[in-house]
CSV table of C-alpha atoms in Angstrom, one decimal:
chain,number,residue,atom,x,y,z
L,457,UNK,CA,-29.8,20.0,-3.3
L,458,UNK,CA,-26.5,19.9,-5.1
L,459,UNK,CA,-27.0,18.3,-8.5
L,460,UNK,CA,-24.7,15.6,-9.7
L,461,UNK,CA,-22.3,16.7,-12.4
L,462,UNK,CA,-20.1,14.9,-14.9
L,463,UNK,CA,-16.8,16.7,-14.7
L,464,UNK,CA,-15.4,16.7,-18.2
L,465,UNK,CA,-14.2,19.8,-20.1
L,466,UNK,CA,-16.6,20.5,-22.9
L,467,UNK,CA,-13.9,22.7,-24.7
L,468,UNK,CA,-11.3,20.6,-26.4
L,469,UNK,CA,-8.7,23.3,-25.8
L,470,UNK,CA,-9.2,23.0,-22.0
L,471,UNK,CA,-8.8,19.3,-22.1
L,472,UNK,CA,-5.5,19.6,-24.1
L,473,UNK,CA,-4.3,22.4,-21.8
L,474,UNK,CA,-4.9,20.4,-18.6
L,475,UNK,CA,-3.5,17.2,-20.1
L,476,UNK,CA,-0.3,19.1,-21.1
L,477,UNK,CA,0.1,20.5,-17.6
L,478,UNK,CA,-0.5,17.0,-16.1
L,479,UNK,CA,2.1,15.5,-18.5
L,480,UNK,CA,4.6,18.2,-17.6
L,481,UNK,CA,4.2,17.3,-13.9
L,482,UNK,CA,4.7,13.7,-14.6
L,483,UNK,CA,7.8,14.3,-16.7
L,484,UNK,CA,9.3,16.5,-14.0
L,485,UNK,CA,8.5,13.8,-11.4
L,486,UNK,CA,9.9,10.9,-13.4
L,487,UNK,CA,13.1,13.0,-14.0
L,488,UNK,CA,13.4,13.4,-10.2
L,489,UNK,CA,12.7,9.7,-9.7
L,490,UNK,CA,15.6,8.9,-12.2
L,491,UNK,CA,18.1,11.0,-10.3
L,492,UNK,CA,16.9,9.7,-6.9
L,493,UNK,CA,17.4,6.0,-8.0
L,494,UNK,CA,20.8,6.9,-9.5
L,495,UNK,CA,22.1,8.9,-6.5
L,496,UNK,CA,20.7,7.0,-3.6
L,497,UNK,CA,20.9,3.3,-2.6
L,498,UNK,CA,17.3,2.5,-1.7
L,499,UNK,CA,17.7,1.6,1.9
L,500,UNK,CA,14.5,-0.4,2.3
L,501,UNK,CA,15.0,-2.3,-0.9
L,502,UNK,CA,18.5,-3.1,0.1
L,503,UNK,CA,17.3,-4.6,3.4
L,504,UNK,CA,14.7,-6.8,1.5
L,505,UNK,CA,17.3,-7.8,-1.1
L,506,UNK,CA,20.0,-8.9,1.5
L,507,UNK,CA,17.3,-10.8,3.6
L,508,UNK,CA,16.0,-12.6,0.5
L,509,UNK,CA,19.6,-13.6,-0.4
L,510,UNK,CA,20.0,-15.4,2.9
L,511,UNK,CA,17.2,-17.9,1.9
L,512,UNK,CA,18.9,-21.3,1.9
L,513,UNK,CA,21.8,-20.2,4.0
L,514,UNK,CA,22.4,-21.1,7.6
L,515,UNK,CA,21.5,-17.5,8.5
L,516,UNK,CA,18.0,-16.0,9.3
L,517,UNK,CA,16.6,-13.4,6.8
L,518,UNK,CA,15.2,-11.6,9.7
L,519,UNK,CA,17.8,-11.8,12.5
L,520,UNK,CA,21.2,-11.8,10.7
L,521,UNK,CA,23.6,-8.8,11.1
L,522,UNK,CA,26.6,-8.3,8.9
L,523,UNK,CA,30.0,-8.3,10.3
L,524,UNK,CA,33.5,-7.9,8.7
L,525,UNK,CA,34.5,-11.0,6.8
L,526,UNK,CA,30.9,-11.8,5.7
L,527,UNK,CA,30.0,-11.5,2.0
L,528,UNK,CA,29.1,-8.0,1.1
L,529,UNK,CA,26.0,-9.2,-0.8
L,530,UNK,CA,24.4,-9.6,2.6
L,531,UNK,CA,25.3,-6.1,3.8
L,532,UNK,CA,22.5,-3.6,4.4
L,533,UNK,CA,24.1,-0.5,5.9
L,534,UNK,CA,20.6,0.6,7.2
L,535,UNK,CA,20.4,-2.3,9.6
L,536,UNK,CA,21.3,-1.2,13.2
L,537,UNK,CA,23.5,-3.5,15.1
L,538,UNK,CA,21.9,-4.6,18.4
L,539,UNK,CA,18.2,-4.2,17.5
L,540,UNK,CA,15.9,-7.1,18.1
L,541,UNK,CA,15.5,-7.7,14.4
L,542,UNK,CA,17.3,-6.5,11.3
L,543,UNK,CA,14.5,-4.5,9.6
L,544,UNK,CA,13.4,-7.0,7.0
L,545,UNK,CA,9.6,-7.2,7.1
L,546,UNK,CA,8.9,-8.9,3.8
L,547,UNK,CA,7.1,-12.2,4.1
L,548,UNK,CA,8.7,-15.4,3.2
L,549,UNK,CA,6.3,-15.8,0.2
L,550,UNK,CA,7.4,-12.5,-1.2
L,551,UNK,CA,11.1,-13.3,-0.7
L,552,UNK,CA,10.7,-16.8,-2.4
L,553,UNK,CA,8.9,-15.1,-5.3
L,554,UNK,CA,11.5,-12.3,-5.7
L,555,UNK,CA,14.6,-14.6,-5.0
L,556,UNK,CA,15.6,-14.9,-8.8
L,557,UNK,CA,15.5,-11.1,-9.3
L,558,UNK,CA,17.1,-10.2,-5.9
L,559,UNK,CA,20.1,-12.6,-6.7
L,560,UNK,CA,21.2,-10.3,-9.6
L,561,UNK,CA,23.9,-7.6,-8.9
L,562,UNK,CA,22.3,-5.0,-6.7
L,563,UNK,CA,22.8,-2.2,-9.3
L,564,UNK,CA,20.5,-4.0,-11.6
L,565,UNK,CA,17.9,-4.9,-8.9
L,566,UNK,CA,17.8,-1.1,-8.0
L,567,UNK,CA,16.8,0.0,-11.5
L,568,UNK,CA,14.5,-3.1,-12.2
L,569,UNK,CA,12.6,-2.5,-9.0
L,570,UNK,CA,12.1,1.3,-9.8
L,571,UNK,CA,10.8,0.4,-13.3
L,572,UNK,CA,8.6,-2.3,-11.8
L,573,UNK,CA,7.0,0.0,-9.2
L,574,UNK,CA,6.5,2.7,-11.9
L,575,UNK,CA,4.9,0.0,-14.1
L,576,UNK,CA,2.6,-0.9,-11.2
L,577,UNK,CA,1.4,2.7,-11.1
L,578,UNK,CA,0.8,3.0,-14.8
L,579,UNK,CA,-1.0,-0.4,-14.8
L,580,UNK,CA,-3.3,0.5,-11.9
L,581,UNK,CA,-4.4,3.7,-13.8
L,582,UNK,CA,-4.9,1.8,-17.0
L,583,UNK,CA,-6.9,-1.1,-15.5
L,584,UNK,CA,-9.1,1.3,-13.5
L,585,UNK,CA,-9.6,3.5,-16.5
L,586,UNK,CA,-10.9,0.6,-18.4
L,587,UNK,CA,-13.6,0.1,-15.9
L,588,UNK,CA,-14.7,3.7,-15.8
L,589,UNK,CA,-18.4,4.5,-15.7
L,590,UNK,CA,-18.1,8.3,-15.7
L,591,UNK,CA,-15.9,11.0,-17.2
L,592,UNK,CA,-14.6,12.8,-14.2
L,593,UNK,CA,-11.6,14.3,-15.9
L,594,UNK,CA,-10.7,17.0,-13.3
L,595,UNK,CA,-10.8,14.7,-10.2
L,596,UNK,CA,-8.9,12.0,-12.0
L,597,UNK,CA,-6.2,14.4,-13.0
L,598,UNK,CA,-6.1,15.7,-9.4
L,599,UNK,CA,-5.6,12.2,-8.0
L,600,UNK,CA,-2.9,11.4,-10.5
L,601,UNK,CA,-1.1,14.6,-10.1
L,602,UNK,CA,-1.6,14.7,-6.3
L,603,UNK,CA,-0.1,11.3,-5.6
L,604,UNK,CA,2.1,10.5,-8.5
L,605,UNK,CA,3.7,13.9,-8.7
L,606,UNK,CA,4.2,14.3,-4.9
L,607,UNK,CA,6.9,13.3,-2.4
L,608,UNK,CA,4.8,10.3,-1.5
L,609,UNK,CA,5.6,8.7,-4.9
L,610,UNK,CA,9.2,9.8,-5.0
L,611,UNK,CA,9.8,8.5,-1.4
L,612,UNK,CA,8.3,5.1,-2.5
L,613,UNK,CA,10.7,5.0,-5.4
L,614,UNK,CA,13.8,6.2,-3.6
L,615,UNK,CA,13.3,3.9,-0.7
L,616,UNK,CA,12.6,0.9,-3.0
L,617,UNK,CA,9.2,0.1,-1.2
L,618,UNK,CA,6.5,-2.1,-2.6
L,619,UNK,CA,3.3,-0.3,-1.8
L,620,UNK,CA,2.5,0.4,-5.4
L,621,UNK,CA,2.6,-3.3,-5.9
L,622,UNK,CA,-0.2,-3.6,-3.3
L,623,UNK,CA,-2.0,-0.9,-5.2
L,624,UNK,CA,-1.7,-2.8,-8.4
L,625,UNK,CA,-3.0,-5.9,-6.7
L,626,UNK,CA,-6.2,-4.2,-5.5
L,627,UNK,CA,-6.7,-2.7,-9.1
L,628,UNK,CA,-6.2,-6.1,-10.8
L,629,UNK,CA,-8.6,-7.9,-8.3
L,630,UNK,CA,-11.2,-5.2,-9.0
L,631,UNK,CA,-10.7,-5.3,-12.8
L,632,UNK,CA,-11.3,-9.0,-12.8
L,633,UNK,CA,-14.3,-8.9,-10.4
L,634,UNK,CA,-16.2,-6.2,-12.3
L,635,UNK,CA,-16.3,-8.3,-15.4
L,636,UNK,CA,-19.2,-10.1,-13.7
L,637,UNK,CA,-18.4,-13.5,-15.4
L,638,UNK,CA,-18.2,-16.3,-12.9
L,639,UNK,CA,-14.7,-17.4,-13.9
L,640,UNK,CA,-13.3,-13.9,-13.5
L,641,UNK,CA,-14.9,-13.5,-10.0
L,642,UNK,CA,-13.5,-16.9,-9.0
L,643,UNK,CA,-10.0,-15.8,-10.2
L,644,UNK,CA,-10.3,-12.5,-8.4
L,645,UNK,CA,-11.2,-14.4,-5.1
L,646,UNK,CA,-8.3,-16.8,-5.7
L,647,UNK,CA,-5.7,-14.1,-6.2
L,648,UNK,CA,-7.1,-12.1,-3.2
L,649,UNK,CA,-6.4,-15.1,-1.0
L,650,UNK,CA,-2.8,-15.4,-2.5
L,651,UNK,CA,-2.4,-11.7,-1.8
L,652,UNK,CA,-2.6,-12.4,2.0
L,653,UNK,CA,0.7,-14.4,1.9
L,654,UNK,CA,2.4,-11.3,0.5
L,655,UNK,CA,0.5,-8.7,2.6
L,656,UNK,CA,-1.2,-10.3,5.7
L,657,UNK,CA,-3.4,-7.3,6.2
L,658,UNK,CA,-5.2,-8.1,2.9
L,659,UNK,CA,-7.0,-11.0,4.9
L,660,UNK,CA,-9.6,-8.4,6.0
L,661,UNK,CA,-10.9,-7.7,2.5
L,662,UNK,CA,-13.0,-11.0,2.6
L,663,UNK,CA,-15.5,-9.1,4.9
L,664,UNK,CA,-17.6,-7.3,2.2
L,665,UNK,CA,-17.8,-10.4,0.1
L,666,UNK,CA,-19.1,-12.4,3.0
L,667,UNK,CA,-21.6,-9.8,3.7
L,668,UNK,CA,-22.8,-9.6,0.2
L,669,UNK,CA,-22.7,-13.4,-0.1
L,670,UNK,CA,-20.6,-13.4,-3.2
L,671,UNK,CA,-20.2,-17.2,-3.4
L,672,UNK,CA,-18.2,-17.4,-6.6
L,673,UNK,CA,-15.6,-15.0,-5.3
L,674,UNK,CA,-15.6,-16.7,-1.9
L,675,UNK,CA,-15.0,-20.1,-3.5
L,676,UNK,CA,-12.0,-18.8,-5.4
L,677,UNK,CA,-10.8,-17.3,-2.1
L,678,UNK,CA,-10.9,-20.6,-0.3
L,679,UNK,CA,-9.1,-22.3,-3.2
L,680,UNK,CA,-6.5,-19.6,-3.2
L,681,UNK,CA,-6.0,-20.0,0.6
L,682,UNK,CA,-5.4,-23.8,0.2
L,683,UNK,CA,-3.1,-23.2,-2.8
L,684,UNK,CA,-1.1,-20.5,-0.9
L,685,UNK,CA,-0.5,-22.9,2.0
L,686,UNK,CA,0.6,-25.7,-0.3
L,687,UNK,CA,2.9,-23.5,-2.4
L,688,UNK,CA,4.0,-20.6,-0.2
L,689,UNK,CA,3.9,-21.9,3.3
L,690,UNK,CA,4.7,-25.6,3.7
L,691,UNK,CA,7.9,-25.6,1.5
L,692,UNK,CA,9.4,-22.7,3.5
L,693,UNK,CA,7.6,-23.0,6.8
L,694,UNK,CA,10.7,-22.5,8.9
L,695,UNK,CA,11.0,-19.0,7.5
L,696,UNK,CA,7.4,-18.2,8.4
L,697,UNK,CA,8.1,-19.1,12.1
L,698,UNK,CA,11.1,-16.6,11.9
L,699,UNK,CA,8.8,-14.0,10.2
L,700,UNK,CA,6.2,-14.1,13.0
L,701,UNK,CA,9.0,-14.1,15.6
L,702,UNK,CA,10.5,-10.9,13.9
L,703,UNK,CA,7.0,-9.3,13.9
L,704,UNK,CA,6.7,-10.0,17.6
L,705,UNK,CA,10.1,-8.3,18.1
L,706,UNK,CA,8.9,-5.2,16.2
L,707,UNK,CA,5.8,-5.2,18.4
L,708,UNK,CA,8.1,-5.1,21.4
L,709,UNK,CA,10.2,-2.3,20.0
L,710,UNK,CA,7.3,0.0,18.7
L,711,UNK,CA,4.3,-1.0,20.9
L,712,UNK,CA,5.6,-2.3,24.1
L,713,UNK,CA,8.4,0.4,23.9
L,714,UNK,CA,11.1,-1.9,25.2
L,715,UNK,CA,14.3,0.3,25.5
L,716,UNK,CA,16.9,-0.9,23.1
L,717,UNK,CA,20.5,-1.3,24.0
L,718,UNK,CA,22.1,-0.8,20.6
L,719,UNK,CA,25.5,-2.4,20.2
L,720,UNK,CA,27.9,0.2,18.8
L,721,UNK,CA,29.8,-0.9,15.7
L,722,UNK,CA,33.5,-1.4,16.4
L,723,UNK,CA,33.9,-1.5,12.6
L,724,UNK,CA,33.3,0.6,9.6
L,725,UNK,CA,31.2,-0.4,6.6
L,726,UNK,CA,33.1,-0.6,3.3
L,727,UNK,CA,32.8,2.5,1.3
L,728,UNK,CA,32.1,0.5,-1.9
L,729,UNK,CA,29.4,-2.2,-1.6
L,730,UNK,CA,28.7,-4.4,-4.7
L,731,UNK,CA,30.5,-1.8,-6.8
L,732,UNK,CA,28.2,1.0,-5.5
L,733,UNK,CA,29.1,4.1,-3.5
L,734,UNK,CA,25.6,5.3,-2.5
L,735,UNK,CA,24.1,2.4,-0.3
L,736,UNK,CA,24.6,4.5,2.8
L,737,UNK,CA,22.9,7.6,1.3
L,738,UNK,CA,19.2,8.4,2.1
L,739,UNK,CA,17.2,11.2,0.6
L,740,UNK,CA,14.9,13.4,2.8
L,741,UNK,CA,11.3,13.9,1.8
L,742,UNK,CA,8.4,16.1,2.6
L,743,UNK,CA,6.5,13.0,3.8
L,744,UNK,CA,5.5,12.4,7.4
L,745,UNK,CA,4.9,9.3,9.4
L,746,UNK,CA,1.2,8.2,9.3
L,747,UNK,CA,-0.3,7.7,12.7
L,748,UNK,CA,-1.6,4.4,14.2
L,749,UNK,CA,-4.1,3.9,17.0
L,750,UNK,CA,-1.3,3.5,19.5
L,751,UNK,CA,-0.2,7.1,18.6
L,752,UNK,CA,-3.6,8.5,19.2
L,753,UNK,CA,-4.0,6.8,22.6
L,754,UNK,CA,-0.5,8.0,23.6
L,755,UNK,CA,-1.5,11.5,22.6
L,756,UNK,CA,-4.3,11.5,25.3
L,757,UNK,CA,-2.0,10.0,27.8
L,758,UNK,CA,-3.2,6.4,27.5
L,759,UNK,CA,-1.0,3.4,27.0
L,760,UNK,CA,-3.3,0.8,25.4
L,761,UNK,CA,-2.9,-3.0,25.6
L,762,UNK,CA,-3.0,-5.0,22.4
L,763,UNK,CA,-6.3,-6.6,23.5
L,764,UNK,CA,-7.9,-3.1,23.7
L,765,UNK,CA,-6.7,-2.2,20.2
L,766,UNK,CA,-8.0,-5.4,18.5
L,767,UNK,CA,-11.3,-5.1,20.6
L,768,UNK,CA,-11.9,-1.6,19.2
L,769,UNK,CA,-11.0,-2.7,15.8
L,770,UNK,CA,-13.5,-5.6,16.0
L,771,UNK,CA,-16.2,-3.2,17.2
L,772,UNK,CA,-15.5,-0.9,14.2
L,773,UNK,CA,-15.8,-3.8,11.8
L,774,UNK,CA,-19.2,-4.8,13.2
L,775,UNK,CA,-20.5,-1.3,13.2
L,776,UNK,CA,-19.3,-0.6,9.6
L,777,UNK,CA,-20.7,-4.0,8.5
L,778,UNK,CA,-24.0,-3.1,10.0
L,779,UNK,CA,-24.3,0.2,8.1
L,780,UNK,CA,-23.1,-1.6,4.9
L,781,UNK,CA,-25.8,-4.4,5.2
L,782,UNK,CA,-28.4,-1.8,6.0
L,783,UNK,CA,-27.5,0.3,3.0
L,784,UNK,CA,-27.8,-2.6,0.7
L,785,UNK,CA,-30.8,-4.4,1.9
L,786,UNK,CA,-32.8,-3.6,-1.3
L,787,UNK,CA,-30.0,-2.7,-3.7
L,788,UNK,CA,-27.2,-5.3,-4.2
L,789,UNK,CA,-23.8,-3.7,-3.7
L,790,UNK,CA,-21.9,-3.1,-6.9
L,791,UNK,CA,-18.3,-3.9,-7.4
L,792,UNK,CA,-17.1,-0.3,-6.4
L,793,UNK,CA,-19.1,-0.6,-3.1
L,794,UNK,CA,-17.4,-4.0,-2.3
L,795,UNK,CA,-13.8,-2.9,-3.0
L,796,UNK,CA,-14.1,0.6,-1.5
L,797,UNK,CA,-15.3,-1.1,1.7
L,798,UNK,CA,-12.5,-3.7,1.5
L,799,UNK,CA,-9.9,-1.1,1.1
L,800,UNK,CA,-11.3,1.0,4.0
L,801,UNK,CA,-11.1,-2.0,6.4
L,802,UNK,CA,-7.6,-2.8,5.0
L,803,UNK,CA,-6.4,0.7,6.0
L,804,UNK,CA,-8.1,0.4,9.4
L,805,UNK,CA,-6.2,-2.8,9.9
L,806,UNK,CA,-3.0,-1.0,9.3
L,807,UNK,CA,-4.0,1.7,11.7
L,808,UNK,CA,-4.8,-0.7,14.5
L,809,UNK,CA,-1.7,-2.8,14.1
L,810,UNK,CA,1.1,-2.3,16.6
L,811,UNK,CA,3.6,-1.2,14.0
L,812,UNK,CA,5.0,2.0,12.2
L,813,UNK,CA,3.3,3.4,9.1
L,814,UNK,CA,5.7,5.4,7.0
L,815,UNK,CA,4.3,8.3,4.9
L,816,UNK,CA,5.0,6.5,1.6
L,817,UNK,CA,2.4,4.0,2.7
L,818,UNK,CA,-0.1,6.7,1.4
L,819,UNK,CA,0.6,5.8,-2.2
L,820,UNK,CA,-1.9,3.0,-1.8
L,821,UNK,CA,-4.7,5.5,-1.9
L,822,UNK,CA,-4.2,5.8,-5.7
L,823,UNK,CA,-6.5,2.8,-5.9
L,824,UNK,CA,-9.6,3.8,-4.0
L,825,UNK,CA,-9.4,7.5,-5.1
L,826,UNK,CA,-9.2,6.6,-8.8
L,827,UNK,CA,-11.9,4.0,-8.3
L,828,UNK,CA,-14.2,6.6,-6.7
L,829,UNK,CA,-13.5,9.4,-9.2
L,830,UNK,CA,-13.9,7.0,-12.2
L,831,UNK,CA,-17.1,5.4,-11.0
L,832,UNK,CA,-19.0,8.1,-9.2
L,833,UNK,CA,-21.2,11.0,-10.4
L,834,UNK,CA,-19.7,13.6,-8.2
L,835,UNK,CA,-21.6,16.5,-6.7
L,836,UNK,CA,-19.9,19.9,-6.3
L,837,UNK,CA,-19.9,19.6,-2.5
L,838,UNK,CA,-18.3,16.1,-2.6
L,839,UNK,CA,-15.7,17.4,-5.1
L,840,UNK,CA,-14.8,20.3,-2.8
L,841,UNK,CA,-14.6,18.0,0.2
L,842,UNK,CA,-12.4,15.6,-1.8
L,843,UNK,CA,-10.0,18.3,-2.8
L,844,UNK,CA,-9.9,19.6,0.7
L,845,UNK,CA,-9.0,16.1,2.2
L,846,UNK,CA,-6.7,15.3,-0.6
L,847,UNK,CA,-4.7,18.5,-0.1
L,848,UNK,CA,-4.2,17.8,3.6
L,849,UNK,CA,-3.1,14.3,2.8
L,850,UNK,CA,-0.8,14.4,-0.1
L,851,UNK,CA,1.3,17.5,0.8
L,852,UNK,CA,1.3,18.6,-2.8
L,853,UNK,CA,1.8,21.3,-3.9
L,854,UNK,CA,1.7,22.8,-0.4
L,855,UNK,CA,2.9,20.8,2.7
L,856,UNK,CA,0.5,20.6,5.6
L,857,UNK,CA,2.9,18.3,7.5
L,858,UNK,CA,1.1,17.0,10.7
L,859,UNK,CA,-2.3,17.3,9.1
L,860,UNK,CA,-1.5,14.5,6.7
L,861,UNK,CA,-3.2,12.0,9.1
L,862,UNK,CA,-6.3,14.2,9.4
L,863,UNK,CA,-6.5,14.1,5.6
L,864,UNK,CA,-6.4,10.3,5.7
L,865,UNK,CA,-9.1,10.1,8.2
L,866,UNK,CA,-11.3,12.3,6.2
L,867,UNK,CA,-10.6,10.2,3.1
L,868,UNK,CA,-11.5,7.2,5.0
L,869,UNK,CA,-14.8,8.8,6.0
L,870,UNK,CA,-15.5,9.6,2.3
L,871,UNK,CA,-14.8,6.1,1.3
L,872,UNK,CA,-17.0,4.5,3.9
L,873,UNK,CA,-19.8,7.0,3.1
L,874,UNK,CA,-19.6,6.1,-0.5
L,875,UNK,CA,-19.7,2.3,-0.1
L,876,UNK,CA,-22.6,2.6,2.4
L,877,UNK,CA,-24.6,4.8,0.0
L,878,UNK,CA,-28.1,3.4,-0.6
L,879,UNK,CA,-28.1,4.8,-4.1
L,880,UNK,CA,-26.1,3.5,-7.0
L,881,UNK,CA,-22.7,5.1,-7.5
L,882,UNK,CA,-23.3,5.9,-11.1
L,883,UNK,CA,-26.5,6.2,-13.3
L,884,UNK,CA,-27.6,2.9,-14.8
């Protein structure tokens, strides 16, 4: 049997050498990110910003389309005239929270958001490093270099997306929970419930805590849900109705495949928007669209209904929950077990949703892979498998293009296998 190993260079010179190489990769990546933020307008961020600025106006953040004569602060060149919705997928809670920042001139928002997303990445690493039970230096270096030095990270920054914020949320929830004190577990549950109002898929993470009967966390979760409705739903409920209406429109576009009759612009966008010349520029990356369950059904010639998708998803939850419970009949699940299982279900919820998953979505994997490598005594076989899956997934330094999704599926298998392990993840 392959013996577990603690993968930490015994020779100080090796540690320094690997650290210098990793630092060089990070410096090069941050230099690229700086130029991409400077040279490109951040098309996704612009859509979120213009939508948020419409709060309190007589226009909908989800269905408004700019036309000549309107204020250029509401102009997002990436919005296609004539579509069923304008491309804004940010929840009303997120818009209300970001409203003070997004009302700044866009050139400041662009840089602030890039710094904030980079800060989320650094904070996630620091928080998880503080919880480390092992010294798996090589795998951790692989995860950091593979994700934060790849096009997945650069696309996240250039587009102005917020998936690193979701990654940080998971990391912070875990950091609080693993302290094992009642007050921190209650706070973790409360924040997990509030997370739902910013990322609805996050509702699924309650499952492992229900299975493990983690009552303190669940009490916090219930309190957070009530607080979220009072603060983040009731005062702005009209925008929530618009949000769900917009999500239904995207379902019609991407799932029901309703043919679009795009209205051709009979006008030209201004060359300079809010003093910037680059809002129409978009950088191409070596990152591919991640598949959904709909894509897999279509690949075999089946056009599934939404009820079939949700039915299969429910069956998967039941089966995975059964194996999770069976694995922990005698040994209480540890914090890594719970959060790895929660993240795996969260990704499955994305896969079975009737929507598009962009490649930069993969940056969220920073959380479970760091959690796994920092809290697991890794065997040589497991390490080789992890490296193989990760290479397929992150397209760095070699691009495997269409095999990116295969890599994600294999990573999911590793995550579920680890959280359903009957043995402790690390020596006690």
